[in-house]
GROMACS .gro file of C-alpha atoms in nm:
model
  175
    1TRP     CA    1  -1.219  -2.231   2.701
    2GLU     CA    2  -1.192  -2.517   2.450
    3THR     CA    3  -1.503  -2.679   2.593
    4PHE     CA    4  -1.689  -2.358   2.577
    5GLU     CA    5  -1.586  -2.298   2.216
    6ALA     CA    6  -1.688  -2.645   2.114
    7GLN     CA    7  -2.035  -2.623   2.279
    8ALA     CA    8  -2.116  -2.251   2.171
    9PRO     CA    9  -1.871  -2.092   1.929
   10HIS     CA   10  -2.078  -1.787   1.911
   11ALA     CA   11  -2.169  -1.726   2.274
   12HIS     CA   12  -1.872  -1.526   2.362
   13MET     CA   13  -1.967  -1.248   2.113
   14VAL     CA   14  -2.070  -0.924   2.283
   15LEU     CA   15  -2.417  -0.800   2.196
   16PRO     CA   16  -2.561  -0.469   2.281
   17ILE     CA   17  -2.753  -0.442   2.613
   18LEU     CA   18  -3.081  -0.256   2.584
   19ASP     CA   19  -3.103  -0.044   2.888
   20GLY     CA   20  -3.409   0.171   2.798
   21ARG     CA   21  -3.205   0.488   2.835
   22LEU     CA   22  -2.893   0.489   2.614
   23LEU     CA   23  -3.010   0.208   2.384
   24ARG     CA   24  -3.385   0.181   2.350
   25LYS     CA   25  -3.397  -0.067   2.060
   26GLN     CA   26  -3.166  -0.306   1.886
   27PRO     CA   27  -2.917  -0.121   1.670
   28ALA     CA   28  -3.008  -0.314   1.364
   29LYS     CA   29  -3.377  -0.241   1.407
   30ALA     CA   30  -3.303   0.117   1.470
   31LEU     CA   31  -3.087   0.141   1.145
   32LEU     CA   32  -3.380  -0.022   0.947
   33ASP     CA   33  -3.605   0.223   1.097
   34GLY     CA   34  -3.395   0.524   0.955
   35ALA     CA   35  -3.209   0.618   1.270
   36GLY     CA   36  -2.874   0.780   1.182
   37ARG     CA   37  -2.963   0.783   0.803
   38ASN     CA   38  -2.824   1.133   0.766
   39VAL     CA   39  -2.484   1.047   0.922
   40ASP     CA   40  -2.206   0.958   0.673
   41ILE     CA   41  -2.027   0.642   0.780
   42ILE     CA   42  -1.726   0.433   0.697
   43VAL     CA   43  -1.773   0.067   0.791
   44GLY     CA   44  -1.628  -0.260   0.717
   45SER     CA   45  -1.475  -0.587   0.820
   46ASN     CA   46  -1.150  -0.784   0.799
   47ALA     CA   47  -1.088  -1.108   0.610
   48GLN     CA   48  -1.084  -1.328   0.921
   49GLU     CA   49  -1.200  -1.126   1.216
   50PHE     CA   50  -1.198  -1.419   1.457
   51ALA     CA   51  -1.089  -1.762   1.389
   52VAL     CA   52  -1.344  -2.023   1.475
   53ASP     CA   53  -1.241  -2.391   1.485
   54ALA     CA   54  -1.538  -2.577   1.606
   55PRO     CA   55  -1.709  -2.909   1.513
   56VAL     CA   56  -1.992  -2.900   1.247
   57GLU     CA   57  -2.270  -2.975   1.481
   58PRO     CA   58  -2.258  -2.677   1.711
   59LEU     CA   59  -2.209  -2.452   1.406
   60ARG     CA   60  -2.514  -2.609   1.236
   61HIS     CA   61  -2.716  -2.538   1.551
   62TYR     CA   62  -2.588  -2.174   1.529
   63VAL     CA   63  -2.706  -2.139   1.178
   64THR     CA   64  -3.051  -2.279   1.276
   65GLU     CA   65  -3.065  -2.026   1.559
   66SER     CA   66  -2.947  -1.736   1.367
   67PHE     CA   67  -3.118  -1.761   1.036
   68GLY     CA   68  -3.477  -1.864   1.132
   69GLY     CA   69  -3.680  -1.922   0.827
   70GLN     CA   70  -3.371  -1.896   0.589
   71ALA     CA   71  -3.179  -2.163   0.790
   72GLU     CA   72  -3.208  -2.425   0.518
   73GLN     CA   73  -3.052  -2.201   0.266
   74ALA     CA   74  -2.774  -2.101   0.506
   75LEU     CA   75  -2.706  -2.454   0.597
   76ALA     CA   76  -2.673  -2.543   0.226
   77TYR     CA   77  -2.422  -2.255   0.189
   78TYR     CA   78  -2.205  -2.308   0.485
   79PHE     CA   79  -2.244  -2.699   0.490
   80PRO     CA   80  -2.303  -2.829   0.145
   81ASP     CA   81  -2.390  -3.187   0.148
   82GLY     CA   82  -2.391  -3.175   0.538
   83ALA     CA   83  -2.016  -3.117   0.565
   84ALA     CA   84  -1.839  -2.790   0.626
   85ARG     CA   85  -1.762  -2.608   0.316
   86ALA     CA   86  -1.401  -2.593   0.202
   87SER     CA   87  -1.175  -2.355   0.372
   88ASP     CA   88  -1.101  -2.042   0.177
   89PRO     CA   89  -0.738  -1.909   0.169
   90LEU     CA   90  -0.867  -1.561   0.230
   91LEU     CA   91  -1.178  -1.608   0.442
   92GLY     CA   92  -1.082  -1.906   0.653
   93ASN     CA   93  -1.289  -2.227   0.734
   94ALA     CA   94  -1.663  -2.242   0.752
   95GLY     CA   95  -1.679  -2.162   1.111
   96THR     CA   96  -1.473  -1.855   1.065
   97GLN     CA   97  -1.682  -1.753   0.757
   98LEU     CA   98  -2.003  -1.812   0.937
   99VAL     CA   99  -1.916  -1.610   1.259
  100ASP     CA  100  -1.759  -1.330   1.054
  101ASP     CA  101  -2.054  -1.307   0.820
  102LEU     CA  102  -2.303  -1.283   1.096
  103ARG     CA  103  -2.107  -1.062   1.331
  104PHE     CA  104  -1.921  -0.829   1.098
  105ARG     CA  105  -1.955  -0.857   0.715
  106CYS     CA  106  -2.336  -0.845   0.717
  107PRO     CA  107  -2.398  -0.600   0.982
  108SER     CA  108  -2.144  -0.362   0.806
  109LEU     CA  109  -2.344  -0.403   0.489
  110LEU     CA  110  -2.669  -0.342   0.678
  111ALA     CA  111  -2.530  -0.021   0.834
  112ALA     CA  112  -2.413   0.094   0.483
  113ARG     CA  113  -2.756   0.036   0.326
  114ALA     CA  114  -2.916   0.222   0.615
  115ALA     CA  115  -2.699   0.532   0.552
  116ASP     CA  116  -2.758   0.796   0.298
  117VAL     CA  117  -2.369   0.800   0.237
  118ALA     CA  118  -2.150   0.509   0.325
  119TRP     CA  119  -1.796   0.397   0.236
  120VAL     CA  120  -1.752   0.010   0.284
  121TYR     CA  121  -1.414  -0.164   0.313
  122HIS     CA  122  -1.318  -0.527   0.330
  123PHE     CA  123  -0.962  -0.521   0.478
  124GLU     CA  124  -0.738  -0.817   0.366
  125GLN     CA  125  -0.383  -0.704   0.452
  126PRO     CA  126  -0.244  -0.901   0.755
  127ARG     CA  127  -0.033  -0.698   1.004
  128SER     CA  128   0.332  -0.728   0.924
  129GLY     CA  129   0.459  -1.088   1.003
  130GLU     CA  130   0.101  -1.233   1.022
  131SER     CA  131  -0.082  -1.461   0.794
  132VAL     CA  132  -0.433  -1.321   0.800
  133ALA     CA  133  -0.612  -0.986   0.849
  134ALA     CA  134  -0.790  -1.054   1.191
  135HIS     CA  135  -1.005  -0.831   1.401
  136SER     CA  136  -0.879  -0.477   1.437
  137HIS     CA  137  -0.568  -0.525   1.215
  138GLU     CA  138  -0.681  -0.242   0.995
  139LEU     CA  139  -0.638   0.001   1.284
  140VAL     CA  140  -0.260  -0.020   1.275
  141TYR     CA  141  -0.281   0.121   0.925
  142VAL     CA  142  -0.563   0.371   1.005
  143PHE     CA  143  -0.397   0.516   1.306
  144GLY     CA  144  -0.020   0.438   1.253
  145ASN     CA  145  -0.016   0.288   1.604
  146TRP     CA  146   0.163  -0.026   1.676
  147GLY     CA  147   0.280   0.041   2.025
  148PRO     CA  148   0.357  -0.202   2.297
  149GLU     CA  149   0.007  -0.337   2.313
  150TRP     CA  150   0.019  -0.430   1.936
  151PRO     CA  151   0.383  -0.511   1.871
  152LEU     CA  152   0.451  -0.599   1.504
  153LYS     CA  153   0.626  -0.931   1.447
  154GLN     CA  154   0.856  -0.762   1.186
  155PRO     CA  155   0.906  -0.399   1.048
  156MET     CA  156   0.663  -0.283   0.785
  157SER     CA  157   0.770  -0.326   0.416
  158PRO     CA  158   0.763  -0.044   0.184
  159GLY     CA  159   0.434  -0.170   0.037
  160GLU     CA  160   0.287  -0.183   0.385
  161LEU     CA  161   0.409   0.167   0.460
  162ALA     CA  162   0.239   0.284   0.144
  163LEU     CA  163  -0.086   0.124   0.234
  164LEU     CA  164  -0.066   0.285   0.577
  165ASP     CA  165  -0.021   0.628   0.401
  166GLN     CA  166  -0.312   0.563   0.165
  167MET     CA  167  -0.548   0.436   0.445
  168GLN     CA  168  -0.462   0.736   0.657
  169SER     CA  169  -0.544   0.966   0.370
  170TYR     CA  170  -0.873   0.795   0.306
  171TRP     CA  171  -0.978   0.814   0.676
  172ALA     CA  172  -0.868   1.172   0.719
  173ASN     CA  173  -1.051   1.281   0.392
  174PHE     CA  174  -1.369   1.094   0.535
  175ALA     CA  175  -1.343   1.280   0.861
   0.00000   0.00000   0.00000
């Protein structure tokens, strides 16, 4: 796994499979073409969806592959002066920021722009006892479900319980 991550930190991401029946075109293209415009959405991402700890060179290659004609601007942003940008206490290191931007933050914003009505969130509250808000951590607060498959490392604080109530209210009102 470590070798795989070092060589292709993005390759394990799941992308939609166009089968010609259920999915006839890439979801991003369909959104840009107006599909689902009349459907209200709630969409967002978490502070550090997936931690990526990879050397700079595979990440630079990923930027070049992913950004095409805008690769130089992206390289300057994620790797100023050729080195990885400084780690951010909320968003993580350059690799984490890059992958999360490409796979979560930017697609969420694209979906929101394509909808007539959208509510967008950026979730930053770690699960109780954890240091960062990682992939799917908001679901504990949305559904109030932290069963055996998602055990909390410690009981929720009064502030976390208040956030749980607030988020459940937001999502129920959306529905």
